[in-house]
GROMACS .gro file of C-alpha atoms in nm:
model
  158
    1UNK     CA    1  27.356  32.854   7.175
    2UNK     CA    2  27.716  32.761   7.276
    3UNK     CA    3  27.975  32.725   7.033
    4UNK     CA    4  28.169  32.401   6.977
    5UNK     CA    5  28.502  32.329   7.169
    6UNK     CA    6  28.622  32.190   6.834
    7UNK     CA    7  28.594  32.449   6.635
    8UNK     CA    8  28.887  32.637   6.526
    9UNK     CA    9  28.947  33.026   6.669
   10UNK     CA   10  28.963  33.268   6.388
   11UNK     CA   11  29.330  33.319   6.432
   12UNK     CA   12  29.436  32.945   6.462
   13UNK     CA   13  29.297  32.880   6.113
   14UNK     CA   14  29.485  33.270   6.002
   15UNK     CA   15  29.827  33.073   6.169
   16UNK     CA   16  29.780  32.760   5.886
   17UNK     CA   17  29.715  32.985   5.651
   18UNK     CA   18  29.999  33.211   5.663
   19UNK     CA   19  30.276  32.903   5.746
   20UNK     CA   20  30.088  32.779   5.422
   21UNK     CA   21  30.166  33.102   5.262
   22UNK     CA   22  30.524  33.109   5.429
   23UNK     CA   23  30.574  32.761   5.308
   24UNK     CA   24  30.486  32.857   4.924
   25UNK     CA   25  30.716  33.176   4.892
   26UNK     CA   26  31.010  32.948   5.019
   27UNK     CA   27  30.904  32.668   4.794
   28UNK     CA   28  30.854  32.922   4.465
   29UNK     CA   29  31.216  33.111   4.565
   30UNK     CA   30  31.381  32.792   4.541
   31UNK     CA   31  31.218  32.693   4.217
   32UNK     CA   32  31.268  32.987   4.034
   33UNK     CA   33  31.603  32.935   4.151
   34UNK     CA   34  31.593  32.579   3.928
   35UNK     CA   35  31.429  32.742   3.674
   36UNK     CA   36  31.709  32.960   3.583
   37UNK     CA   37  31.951  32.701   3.646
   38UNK     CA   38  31.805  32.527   3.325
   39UNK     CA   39  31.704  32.783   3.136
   40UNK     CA   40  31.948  32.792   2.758
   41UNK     CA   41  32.102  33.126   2.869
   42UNK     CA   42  32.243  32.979   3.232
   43UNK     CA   43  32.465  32.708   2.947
   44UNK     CA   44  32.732  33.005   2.987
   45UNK     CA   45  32.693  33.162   3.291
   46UNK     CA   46  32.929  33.201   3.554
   47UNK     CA   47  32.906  33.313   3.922
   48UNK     CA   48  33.207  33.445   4.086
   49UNK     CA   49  33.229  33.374   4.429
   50UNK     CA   50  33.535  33.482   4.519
   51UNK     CA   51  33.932  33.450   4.524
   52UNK     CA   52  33.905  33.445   4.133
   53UNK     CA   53  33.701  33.110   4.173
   54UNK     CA   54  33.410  33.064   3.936
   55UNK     CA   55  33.114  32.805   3.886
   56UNK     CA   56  32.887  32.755   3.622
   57UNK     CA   57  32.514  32.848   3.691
   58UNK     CA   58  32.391  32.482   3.496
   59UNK     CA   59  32.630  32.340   3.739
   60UNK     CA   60  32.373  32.426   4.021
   61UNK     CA   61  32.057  32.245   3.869
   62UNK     CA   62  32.061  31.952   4.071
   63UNK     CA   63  32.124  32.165   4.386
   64UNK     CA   64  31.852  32.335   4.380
   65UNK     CA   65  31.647  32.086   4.265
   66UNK     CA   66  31.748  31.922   4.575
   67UNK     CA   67  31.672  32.200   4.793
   68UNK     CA   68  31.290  32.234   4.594
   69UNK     CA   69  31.232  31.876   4.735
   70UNK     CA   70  31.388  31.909   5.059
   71UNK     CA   71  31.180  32.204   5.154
   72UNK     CA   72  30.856  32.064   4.962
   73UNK     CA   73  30.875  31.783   5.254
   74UNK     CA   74  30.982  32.012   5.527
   75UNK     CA   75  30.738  32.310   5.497
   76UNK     CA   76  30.443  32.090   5.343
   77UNK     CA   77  30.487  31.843   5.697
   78UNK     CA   78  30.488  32.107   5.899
   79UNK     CA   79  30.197  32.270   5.750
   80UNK     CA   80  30.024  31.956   5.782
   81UNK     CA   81  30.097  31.921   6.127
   82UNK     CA   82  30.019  32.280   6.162
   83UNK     CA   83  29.634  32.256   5.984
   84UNK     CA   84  29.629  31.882   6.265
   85UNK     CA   85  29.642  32.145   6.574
   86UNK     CA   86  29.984  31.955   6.705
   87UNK     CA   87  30.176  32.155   6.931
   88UNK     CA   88  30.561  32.032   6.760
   89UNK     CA   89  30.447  32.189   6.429
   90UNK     CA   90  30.385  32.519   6.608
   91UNK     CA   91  30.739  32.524   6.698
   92UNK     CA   92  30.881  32.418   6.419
   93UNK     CA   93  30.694  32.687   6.234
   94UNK     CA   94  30.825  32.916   6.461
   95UNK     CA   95  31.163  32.840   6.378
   96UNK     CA   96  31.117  32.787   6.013
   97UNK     CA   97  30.964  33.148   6.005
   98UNK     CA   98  31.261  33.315   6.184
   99UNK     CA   99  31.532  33.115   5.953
  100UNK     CA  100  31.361  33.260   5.662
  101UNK     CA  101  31.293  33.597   5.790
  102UNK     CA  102  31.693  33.615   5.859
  103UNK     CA  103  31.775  33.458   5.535
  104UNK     CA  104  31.459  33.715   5.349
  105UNK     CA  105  31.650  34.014   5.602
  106UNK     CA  106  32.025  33.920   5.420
  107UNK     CA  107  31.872  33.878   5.097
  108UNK     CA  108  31.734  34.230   5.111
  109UNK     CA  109  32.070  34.342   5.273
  110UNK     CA  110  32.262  34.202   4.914
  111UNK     CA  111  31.961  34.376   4.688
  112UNK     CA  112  32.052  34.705   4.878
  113UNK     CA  113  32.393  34.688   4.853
  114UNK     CA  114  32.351  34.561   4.498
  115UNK     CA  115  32.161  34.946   4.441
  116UNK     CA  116  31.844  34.802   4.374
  117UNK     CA  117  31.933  34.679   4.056
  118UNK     CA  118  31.756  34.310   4.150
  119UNK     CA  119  31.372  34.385   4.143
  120UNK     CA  120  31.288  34.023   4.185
  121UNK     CA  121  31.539  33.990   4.433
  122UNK     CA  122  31.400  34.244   4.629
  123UNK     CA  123  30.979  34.133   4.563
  124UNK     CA  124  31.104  33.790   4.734
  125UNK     CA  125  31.270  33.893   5.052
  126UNK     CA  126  31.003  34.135   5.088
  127UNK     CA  127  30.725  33.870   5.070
  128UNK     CA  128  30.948  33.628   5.307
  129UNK     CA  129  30.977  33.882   5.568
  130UNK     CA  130  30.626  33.970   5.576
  131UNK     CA  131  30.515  33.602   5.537
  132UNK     CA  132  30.713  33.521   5.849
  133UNK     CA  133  30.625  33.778   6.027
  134UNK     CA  134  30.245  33.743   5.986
  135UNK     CA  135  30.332  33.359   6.076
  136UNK     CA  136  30.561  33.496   6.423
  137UNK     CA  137  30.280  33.718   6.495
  138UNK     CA  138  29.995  33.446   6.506
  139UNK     CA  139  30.228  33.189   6.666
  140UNK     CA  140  30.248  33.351   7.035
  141UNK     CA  141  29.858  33.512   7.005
  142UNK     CA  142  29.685  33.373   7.303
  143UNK     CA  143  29.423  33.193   7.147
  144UNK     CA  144  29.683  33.027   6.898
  145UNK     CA  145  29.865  32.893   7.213
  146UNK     CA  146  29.584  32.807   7.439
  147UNK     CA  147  29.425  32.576   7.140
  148UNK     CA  148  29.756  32.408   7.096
  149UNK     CA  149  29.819  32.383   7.435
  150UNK     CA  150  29.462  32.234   7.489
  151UNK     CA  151  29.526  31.997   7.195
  152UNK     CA  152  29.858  31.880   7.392
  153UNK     CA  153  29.679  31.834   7.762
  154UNK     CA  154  29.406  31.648   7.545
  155UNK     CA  155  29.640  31.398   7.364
  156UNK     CA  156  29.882  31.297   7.692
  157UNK     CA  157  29.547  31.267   7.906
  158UNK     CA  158  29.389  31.013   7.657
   0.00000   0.00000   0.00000
């Protein structure tokens, strides 16, 4: 019995899963980011970033609400381009999953030199950096490029 041309290789639907999985550790970062931003003790809290120049945490609510939305549309497109088989949203997970793998890599750089003393810091990077690298690893499998690749030669021939 010969299997269907249609169907999905193993490791194309393991590639939409783990961009989906990629895509929900950078959404949940950013909104526990918000979260604290809001939260009754962030009324008087102050980052210093430098040159004696401070701003309040509240101040940064609408930021990272911002950046909640902004990657809500840009991860959850991709992924949806991703779980569609089109060859652009291979790419761009590509590149979304080595941005975040640098950003998760200098995150975990400021939790070392911080001593460890930012366990939640240090769960999140963690889980970005293996998230994108399980996506990297899937992206350039051969079966994962041959069934976008066929999905390209298919759309420009019809």
């Amino acid at each position: 019995m010969a299997k269907a041309t249609n169907t999905k290789p193993r490791q194309v639907k393991n590639f939409g899963l783990a961009f989906f999985f990629l895509g929900l550790i950078v959404i949940a970062v950013q909104l526990i980011n918000y979260i604290i931003t809001v939260m009754p003790a962030a009324e008087d809290a102050v980052l210093d970033v430098g040159d004696g120049t401070t701003i309040a945490v509240s101040s940064l609510s609408s930021s990272y609400l911002t950046l909640v939305i902004i990657a809500l549309l840009v991860y959850g497109g991709t992924w949806f381009g991703v779980i569609r088989s089109m060859n652009w949203a291979r790419w761009i997970a590509v590149i979304l999953a080595i941005l975040t793998a640098v950003l998760a890599v200098q995150s975990f750089a400021q939790v070392v030199a911080a001593g460890f003393s930012d366990m939640v810091g240090l769960g999140l990077s963690l889980a970005q950096l293996i998230a994108a690298g399980w996506v990297l690893a899937l992206a350039f499998r051969q079966d994962v490029h041959q069934w976008y690749g066929k999905k390209t030669q298919s759309q420009t021939q019809s």
